[in-house]
Tab-separated table of C-alpha atoms and ligand atoms in Angstrom:
chain	number	residue	atom	x	y	z
A	1	UNK	CA	-23.322	-54.939	-1.246
A	2	UNK	CA	-20.754	-52.040	-1.766
A	3	UNK	CA	-22.101	-49.070	0.402
A	4	UNK	CA	-22.407	-46.742	-2.452
A	5	UNK	CA	-24.531	-49.172	-4.540
A	6	UNK	CA	-26.696	-49.609	-1.373
A	7	UNK	CA	-27.301	-46.034	-1.582
A	8	UNK	CA	-27.950	-46.100	-5.099
A	9	UNK	CA	-30.585	-48.870	-4.757
A	10	UNK	CA	-32.348	-46.930	-1.849
A	11	UNK	CA	-32.485	-43.986	-4.347
A	12	UNK	CA	-33.824	-45.921	-7.339
A	13	UNK	CA	-36.443	-47.679	-4.947
A	14	UNK	CA	-37.577	-44.218	-3.807
A	15	UNK	CA	-37.914	-43.065	-7.205
A	16	UNK	CA	-39.776	-46.208	-8.387
A	17	UNK	CA	-42.314	-45.551	-5.660
A	18	UNK	CA	-42.961	-42.048	-7.178
A	19	UNK	CA	-43.342	-43.537	-10.658
A	20	UNK	CA	-45.481	-46.474	-9.564
A	21	UNK	CA	-47.999	-44.096	-7.846
A	22	UNK	CA	-47.991	-41.732	-10.633
A	23	UNK	CA	-48.631	-44.531	-13.033
A	24	UNK	CA	-51.873	-45.258	-11.384
A	25	UNK	CA	-53.475	-41.949	-12.795
A	26	UNK	CA	-51.778	-41.151	-15.628
A	27	UNK	CA	-54.300	-38.714	-16.879
A	28	UNK	CA	-53.199	-36.255	-14.051
A	29	UNK	CA	-49.529	-36.191	-15.130
A	30	UNK	CA	-48.324	-33.010	-16.408
A	31	UNK	CA	-46.217	-33.268	-19.544
A	32	UNK	CA	-44.232	-31.016	-21.370
A	33	UNK	CA	-42.064	-31.036	-24.553
A	34	UNK	CA	-38.377	-30.500	-24.594
A	35	UNK	CA	-38.167	-30.717	-28.253
A	36	UNK	CA	-40.087	-32.568	-31.006
A	37	UNK	CA	-40.915	-36.002	-29.770
A	38	UNK	CA	-38.883	-35.591	-26.514
A	39	UNK	CA	-40.866	-35.103	-23.353
A	40	UNK	CA	-40.494	-34.551	-19.685
A	41	UNK	CA	-43.113	-34.976	-17.154
A	42	UNK	CA	-43.336	-33.881	-13.414
A	43	UNK	CA	-42.909	-37.485	-12.455
A	44	UNK	CA	-39.287	-37.273	-14.196
A	45	UNK	CA	-38.562	-34.221	-12.383
A	46	UNK	CA	-39.756	-35.589	-8.793
A	47	UNK	CA	-38.023	-38.764	-9.347
A	48	UNK	CA	-34.842	-37.003	-10.194
A	49	UNK	CA	-35.325	-34.630	-6.952
A	50	UNK	CA	-35.804	-37.735	-4.845
A	51	UNK	CA	-32.617	-39.658	-6.218
A	52	UNK	CA	-30.445	-36.582	-5.777
A	53	UNK	CA	-31.702	-35.839	-2.353
A	54	UNK	CA	-30.803	-39.506	-1.230
A	55	UNK	CA	-27.450	-39.466	-2.944
A	56	UNK	CA	-26.496	-36.139	-1.528
A	57	UNK	CA	-27.604	-36.752	2.127
A	58	UNK	CA	-25.191	-39.612	2.032
A	59	UNK	CA	-22.424	-38.245	-0.110
A	60	UNK	CA	-22.731	-34.175	-0.154
A	61	UNK	CA	-19.785	-33.685	-2.106
A	62	UNK	CA	-20.151	-36.064	-5.054
A	63	UNK	CA	-21.015	-34.365	-8.415
A	64	UNK	CA	-24.318	-35.117	-10.366
A	65	UNK	CA	-24.975	-35.607	-14.292
A	66	UNK	CA	-28.821	-36.082	-14.571
A	67	UNK	CA	-30.959	-35.896	-17.501
A	68	UNK	CA	-33.429	-33.032	-16.344
A	69	UNK	CA	-31.175	-30.924	-14.201
A	70	UNK	CA	-27.859	-31.517	-15.979
A	71	UNK	CA	-24.397	-31.201	-14.595
A	72	UNK	CA	-23.848	-29.474	-11.394
A	73	UNK	CA	-20.578	-27.418	-10.530
A	74	UNK	CA	-19.198	-29.651	-7.598
A	75	UNK	CA	-15.728	-30.685	-8.313
A	76	UNK	CA	-15.375	-34.347	-7.203
A	77	UNK	CA	-13.666	-37.643	-8.454
A	78	UNK	CA	-17.061	-39.121	-7.802
A	79	UNK	CA	-20.050	-38.424	-10.357
A	80	UNK	CA	-23.566	-40.000	-10.127
A	81	UNK	CA	-25.037	-40.301	-13.690
A	82	UNK	CA	-28.946	-40.407	-13.506
A	83	UNK	CA	-31.768	-41.044	-15.846
A	84	UNK	CA	-34.669	-40.566	-13.210
A	85	UNK	CA	-37.512	-41.982	-16.019
A	86	UNK	CA	-35.704	-43.809	-18.920
A	87	UNK	CA	-38.411	-44.448	-21.366
A	88	UNK	CA	-40.659	-41.332	-20.386
A	89	UNK	CA	-42.682	-41.751	-23.795
A	90	UNK	CA	-43.583	-45.285	-22.807
A	91	UNK	CA	-44.545	-44.134	-19.230
A	92	UNK	CA	-46.806	-41.361	-20.642
A	93	UNK	CA	-48.663	-43.949	-22.743
A	94	UNK	CA	-49.010	-46.498	-19.804
A	95	UNK	CA	-46.857	-48.790	-22.050
A	96	UNK	CA	-44.959	-50.626	-18.938
A	97	UNK	CA	-41.487	-50.591	-20.142
A	98	UNK	CA	-39.355	-47.795	-18.335
A	99	UNK	CA	-36.873	-47.748	-15.513
A	100	UNK	CA	-34.584	-45.781	-13.472
A	101	UNK	CA	-31.107	-45.642	-14.069
A	102	UNK	CA	-28.261	-44.663	-11.772
A	103	UNK	CA	-24.590	-45.011	-12.164
A	104	UNK	CA	-21.406	-43.844	-10.061
A	105	UNK	CA	-18.461	-43.034	-12.092
A	106	UNK	CA	-15.132	-42.765	-10.111
A	107	UNK	CA	-12.484	-40.521	-12.153
A	108	UNK	CA	-14.791	-41.181	-15.231
A	109	UNK	CA	-14.915	-45.111	-15.046
A	110	UNK	CA	-18.345	-46.527	-14.011
A	111	UNK	CA	-17.854	-48.550	-10.790
A	112	UNK	CA	-21.478	-48.972	-9.410
A	113	UNK	CA	-24.806	-49.391	-11.379
A	114	UNK	CA	-28.437	-49.807	-10.691
A	115	UNK	CA	-31.201	-50.022	-13.293
A	116	UNK	CA	-34.643	-50.612	-11.408
A	117	UNK	CA	-37.720	-51.496	-13.427
A	118	UNK	CA	-40.593	-50.635	-10.840
A	119	UNK	CA	-43.369	-52.222	-12.886
A	120	UNK	CA	-41.878	-55.488	-12.305
A	121	UNK	CA	-39.986	-54.665	-9.036
A	122	UNK	CA	-36.885	-55.953	-10.979
A	123	UNK	CA	-33.570	-54.717	-9.719
A	124	UNK	CA	-30.456	-55.082	-11.730
A	125	UNK	CA	-27.211	-54.309	-9.933
A	126	UNK	CA	-23.352	-54.308	-10.510
A	127	UNK	CA	-20.128	-53.303	-8.880
A	128	UNK	CA	-17.029	-53.109	-10.798
A	129	UNK	CA	-15.213	-56.656	-10.487
A	130	UNK	CA	-17.973	-58.263	-8.533
A	131	UNK	CA	-20.643	-59.414	-11.314
A	132	UNK	CA	-24.013	-58.512	-12.219
A	133	UNK	CA	-27.309	-59.438	-10.493
A	134	UNK	CA	-31.286	-59.284	-11.105
A	135	UNK	CA	-32.720	-59.219	-7.612
A	136	UNK	CA	-30.616	-61.699	-5.756
A	137	UNK	CA	-29.680	-63.801	-8.798
A	138	UNK	CA	-26.429	-63.639	-10.678
A	139	UNK	CA	-27.095	-62.885	-14.455
A	140	UNK	CA	-24.926	-63.678	-17.392
A	141	UNK	CA	-25.159	-62.511	-21.053
A	142	UNK	CA	-26.592	-65.128	-23.532
A	143	UNK	CA	-24.471	-67.861	-24.993
A	144	UNK	CA	-25.565	-67.769	-28.699
A	145	UNK	CA	-22.685	-67.836	-31.437
A	146	UNK	CA	-24.368	-66.373	-34.389
A	147	UNK	CA	-25.884	-63.038	-34.917
A	148	UNK	CA	-28.233	-65.001	-37.243
A	149	UNK	CA	-29.810	-66.489	-34.296
A	150	UNK	CA	-29.769	-63.416	-32.143
A	151	UNK	CA	-32.686	-61.211	-30.864
A	152	UNK	CA	-31.277	-57.667	-30.864
A	153	UNK	CA	-32.771	-54.487	-29.383
A	154	UNK	CA	-32.267	-50.942	-30.744
A	155	UNK	CA	-33.451	-47.392	-30.416
A	156	UNK	CA	-34.768	-45.440	-33.434
A	157	UNK	CA	-33.743	-41.706	-34.059
A	158	UNK	CA	-36.666	-39.850	-32.887
A	159	UNK	CA	-36.185	-36.242	-32.048
A	160	UNK	CA	-35.760	-34.282	-35.355
A	161	UNK	CA	-35.400	-36.851	-38.000
A	162	UNK	CA	-31.498	-36.355	-38.208
A	163	UNK	CA	-29.818	-39.584	-39.241
A	164	UNK	CA	-32.837	-41.232	-40.034
A	165	UNK	CA	-31.972	-42.249	-43.718
A	166	UNK	CA	-28.737	-43.799	-42.711
A	167	UNK	CA	-30.500	-45.470	-39.904
A	168	UNK	CA	-33.030	-46.870	-42.064
A	169	UNK	CA	-30.351	-48.466	-44.045
A	170	UNK	CA	-28.591	-49.781	-41.075
A	171	UNK	CA	-32.090	-51.239	-40.148
A	172	UNK	CA	-32.492	-53.043	-43.344
A	173	UNK	CA	-28.968	-54.683	-42.934
A	174	UNK	CA	-29.385	-55.378	-39.325
A	175	UNK	CA	-33.009	-56.950	-39.932
A	176	UNK	CA	-31.564	-59.326	-42.610
A	177	UNK	CA	-28.756	-60.423	-40.392
A	178	UNK	CA	-30.282	-61.333	-36.889
A	179	UNK	CA	-33.443	-63.295	-35.969
A	180	UNK	CA	-35.413	-60.305	-34.676
A	181	UNK	CA	-35.000	-56.644	-34.123
A	182	UNK	CA	-36.955	-54.827	-31.273
A	183	UNK	CA	-37.317	-51.253	-30.250
A	184	UNK	CA	-38.528	-51.498	-26.572
A	185	UNK	CA	-38.216	-47.715	-25.796
A	186	UNK	CA	-35.919	-47.652	-22.591
A	187	UNK	CA	-32.145	-47.888	-23.426
A	188	UNK	CA	-31.019	-48.419	-19.870
A	189	UNK	CA	-33.583	-51.450	-19.542
A	190	UNK	CA	-32.593	-52.880	-22.888
A	191	UNK	CA	-28.995	-53.010	-21.806
A	192	UNK	CA	-30.279	-54.660	-18.600
A	193	UNK	CA	-32.044	-57.122	-20.572
A	194	UNK	CA	-28.783	-57.994	-22.702
A	195	UNK	CA	-26.849	-58.614	-19.374
A	196	UNK	CA	-29.929	-61.034	-18.454
A	197	UNK	CA	-29.512	-62.860	-21.805
A	198	UNK	CA	-32.915	-61.772	-22.893
A	199	UNK	CA	-31.664	-59.853	-25.632
A	200	UNK	CA	-28.422	-60.916	-27.339
A	201	UNK	CA	-27.274	-57.469	-28.343
A	202	UNK	CA	-28.418	-53.703	-28.471
A	203	UNK	CA	-27.301	-50.466	-30.552
A	204	UNK	CA	-28.484	-47.002	-30.737
A	205	UNK	CA	-27.255	-43.698	-31.688
A	206	UNK	CA	-28.064	-40.256	-30.301
A	207	UNK	CA	-28.041	-41.578	-26.845
A	208	UNK	CA	-26.721	-39.847	-23.748
A	209	UNK	CA	-24.496	-40.751	-20.814
A	210	UNK	CA	-27.514	-40.950	-18.400
A	211	UNK	CA	-29.247	-43.664	-20.693
A	212	UNK	CA	-26.183	-45.827	-20.851
A	213	UNK	CA	-23.895	-45.472	-17.998
A	214	UNK	CA	-25.575	-47.896	-15.541
A	215	UNK	CA	-26.662	-50.519	-18.107
A	216	UNK	CA	-23.167	-50.782	-19.585
A	217	UNK	CA	-21.470	-51.787	-16.489
A	218	UNK	CA	-24.208	-54.323	-15.899
A	219	UNK	CA	-23.435	-55.680	-19.375
A	220	UNK	CA	-19.794	-55.861	-18.967
A	221	UNK	CA	-20.144	-57.470	-15.267
A	222	UNK	CA	-22.514	-60.167	-16.938
A	223	UNK	CA	-19.722	-61.009	-19.285
A	224	UNK	CA	-20.892	-58.958	-22.421
A	225	UNK	CA	-19.109	-56.317	-24.258
A	226	UNK	CA	-19.996	-52.568	-24.785
A	227	UNK	CA	-18.330	-50.032	-27.096
A	228	UNK	CA	-19.132	-47.409	-29.530
A	229	UNK	CA	-20.085	-48.455	-33.494
A	230	UNK	CA	-16.110	-48.947	-34.046
A	231	UNK	CA	-15.839	-51.431	-31.388
A	232	UNK	CA	-13.893	-48.884	-28.993
A	233	UNK	CA	-14.431	-48.684	-25.202
A	234	UNK	CA	-14.827	-45.068	-24.865
A	235	UNK	CA	-18.473	-44.952	-25.636
A	236	UNK	CA	-19.740	-43.059	-22.816
A	237	UNK	CA	-20.050	-39.429	-23.940
A	238	UNK	CA	-19.936	-40.522	-27.631
A	239	UNK	CA	-24.028	-40.720	-28.421
A	240	UNK	CA	-23.561	-44.177	-29.677
A	241	UNK	CA	-23.532	-47.686	-28.191
A	242	UNK	CA	-23.315	-51.325	-29.125
A	243	UNK	CA	-23.657	-54.134	-26.634
A	244	UNK	CA	-23.835	-57.697	-26.660
A	245	UNK	CA	-22.427	-61.203	-25.835
A	246	UNK	CA	-18.765	-61.307	-27.070
A	247	UNK	CA	-19.504	-63.364	-30.172
A	248	UNK	CA	-22.767	-61.420	-31.250
A	249	UNK	CA	-20.954	-57.942	-30.455
A	250	UNK	CA	-18.200	-58.864	-32.770
A	251	UNK	CA	-20.722	-59.515	-35.658
A	252	UNK	CA	-22.583	-56.410	-34.857
A	253	UNK	CA	-19.372	-54.181	-35.113
A	254	UNK	CA	-18.826	-55.272	-38.548
A	255	UNK	CA	-22.410	-54.056	-39.817
A	256	UNK	CA	-22.393	-50.906	-37.401
A	257	UNK	CA	-18.858	-49.615	-38.192
A	258	UNK	CA	-19.620	-47.628	-41.241
A	259	UNK	CA	-22.649	-46.109	-39.563
A	260	UNK	CA	-20.539	-44.651	-36.812
A	261	UNK	CA	-21.202	-40.881	-35.883
A	262	UNK	CA	-17.847	-39.960	-37.001
A	263	UNK	CA	-17.839	-41.482	-40.563
A	264	UNK	CA	-21.333	-40.450	-41.037
A	265	UNK	CA	-20.600	-36.712	-40.217
A	266	UNK	CA	-17.509	-36.977	-42.607
A	267	UNK	CA	-19.531	-38.131	-45.430
B	1	LIG	C1	-34.851	-42.563	-24.134
B	1	LIG	C2	-35.054	-43.945	-24.084
B	1	LIG	C3	-35.230	-44.402	-25.689
B	1	LIG	C4	-33.940	-44.066	-26.379
B	1	LIG	C5	-33.683	-42.548	-26.202
B	1	LIG	C6	-33.705	-42.092	-24.757
B	1	LIG	P1	-35.763	-41.182	-21.845
B	1	LIG	O1	-34.787	-42.063	-22.672
B	1	LIG	O2	-33.964	-44.761	-23.506
B	1	LIG	O3	-35.403	-45.681	-25.614
B	1	LIG	O4	-34.395	-44.288	-27.789
B	1	LIG	O5	-32.351	-42.365	-26.832
B	1	LIG	O6	-33.268	-40.833	-24.723
B	1	LIG	O7	-35.553	-39.689	-22.576
B	1	LIG	O8	-37.043	-41.424	-21.872
B	1	LIG	O9	-35.039	-40.969	-20.561
């Protein structure tokens, strides 16, 4: 395993312990609201602190972009992109679908990725050019050819209702075009599940780099494609993402293209 990936795994497992311990007594977890329907808990913060401490002990000069503490001011070619608890709303409710997401970008390109599901002790990893793994096992995206047969994951707009009308139209179109549409509630884990072939595709808008950085490398290393709604690969900081096996991805882009953030804001 690449040494930088190894450190990321160590950080993710430490965070997972914090999350699992807290999940045993959810009534005691303190929750605050960042904005409407957008929550943060003391567990997100403790998890993030443990991750950053582990990474900085190994690589003191690397910079950080993390969901709760934002971007630090270190100047480095290496940036760790962290979601310490992706699926916070699920976690608060004891709905056990959430994960830790850690990616390393080198000069803006994601090269190492970990998505860790602490409930199932499932560790998804990828290093650029080296394939994607679930625990010790190599994973690949699904083989379906037709969107009509595909199980697709998504995320709904939930914060302030912006974009909800357009999303409702897109929801109808996608529902009629695929075999099933799911909203599990943790984008990083949804992407990891695309990589493992459990979902055939995924799309969401209003998303942040920390939600998708690690999962996107795991998908591409598993043989899938990732981009924005118009199919371009510069999605990381564009707030919209589509991922899937190559055949399903192409059919999803045809539906998603008119709904791209750029076209919707021009309308
Ligand atoms: C959220 C989850 C959710 C997605 C949101 C994300 P958080 O992450 O991934 O599924 O719909 O866009 O913000 O806030 O729980 O880390």
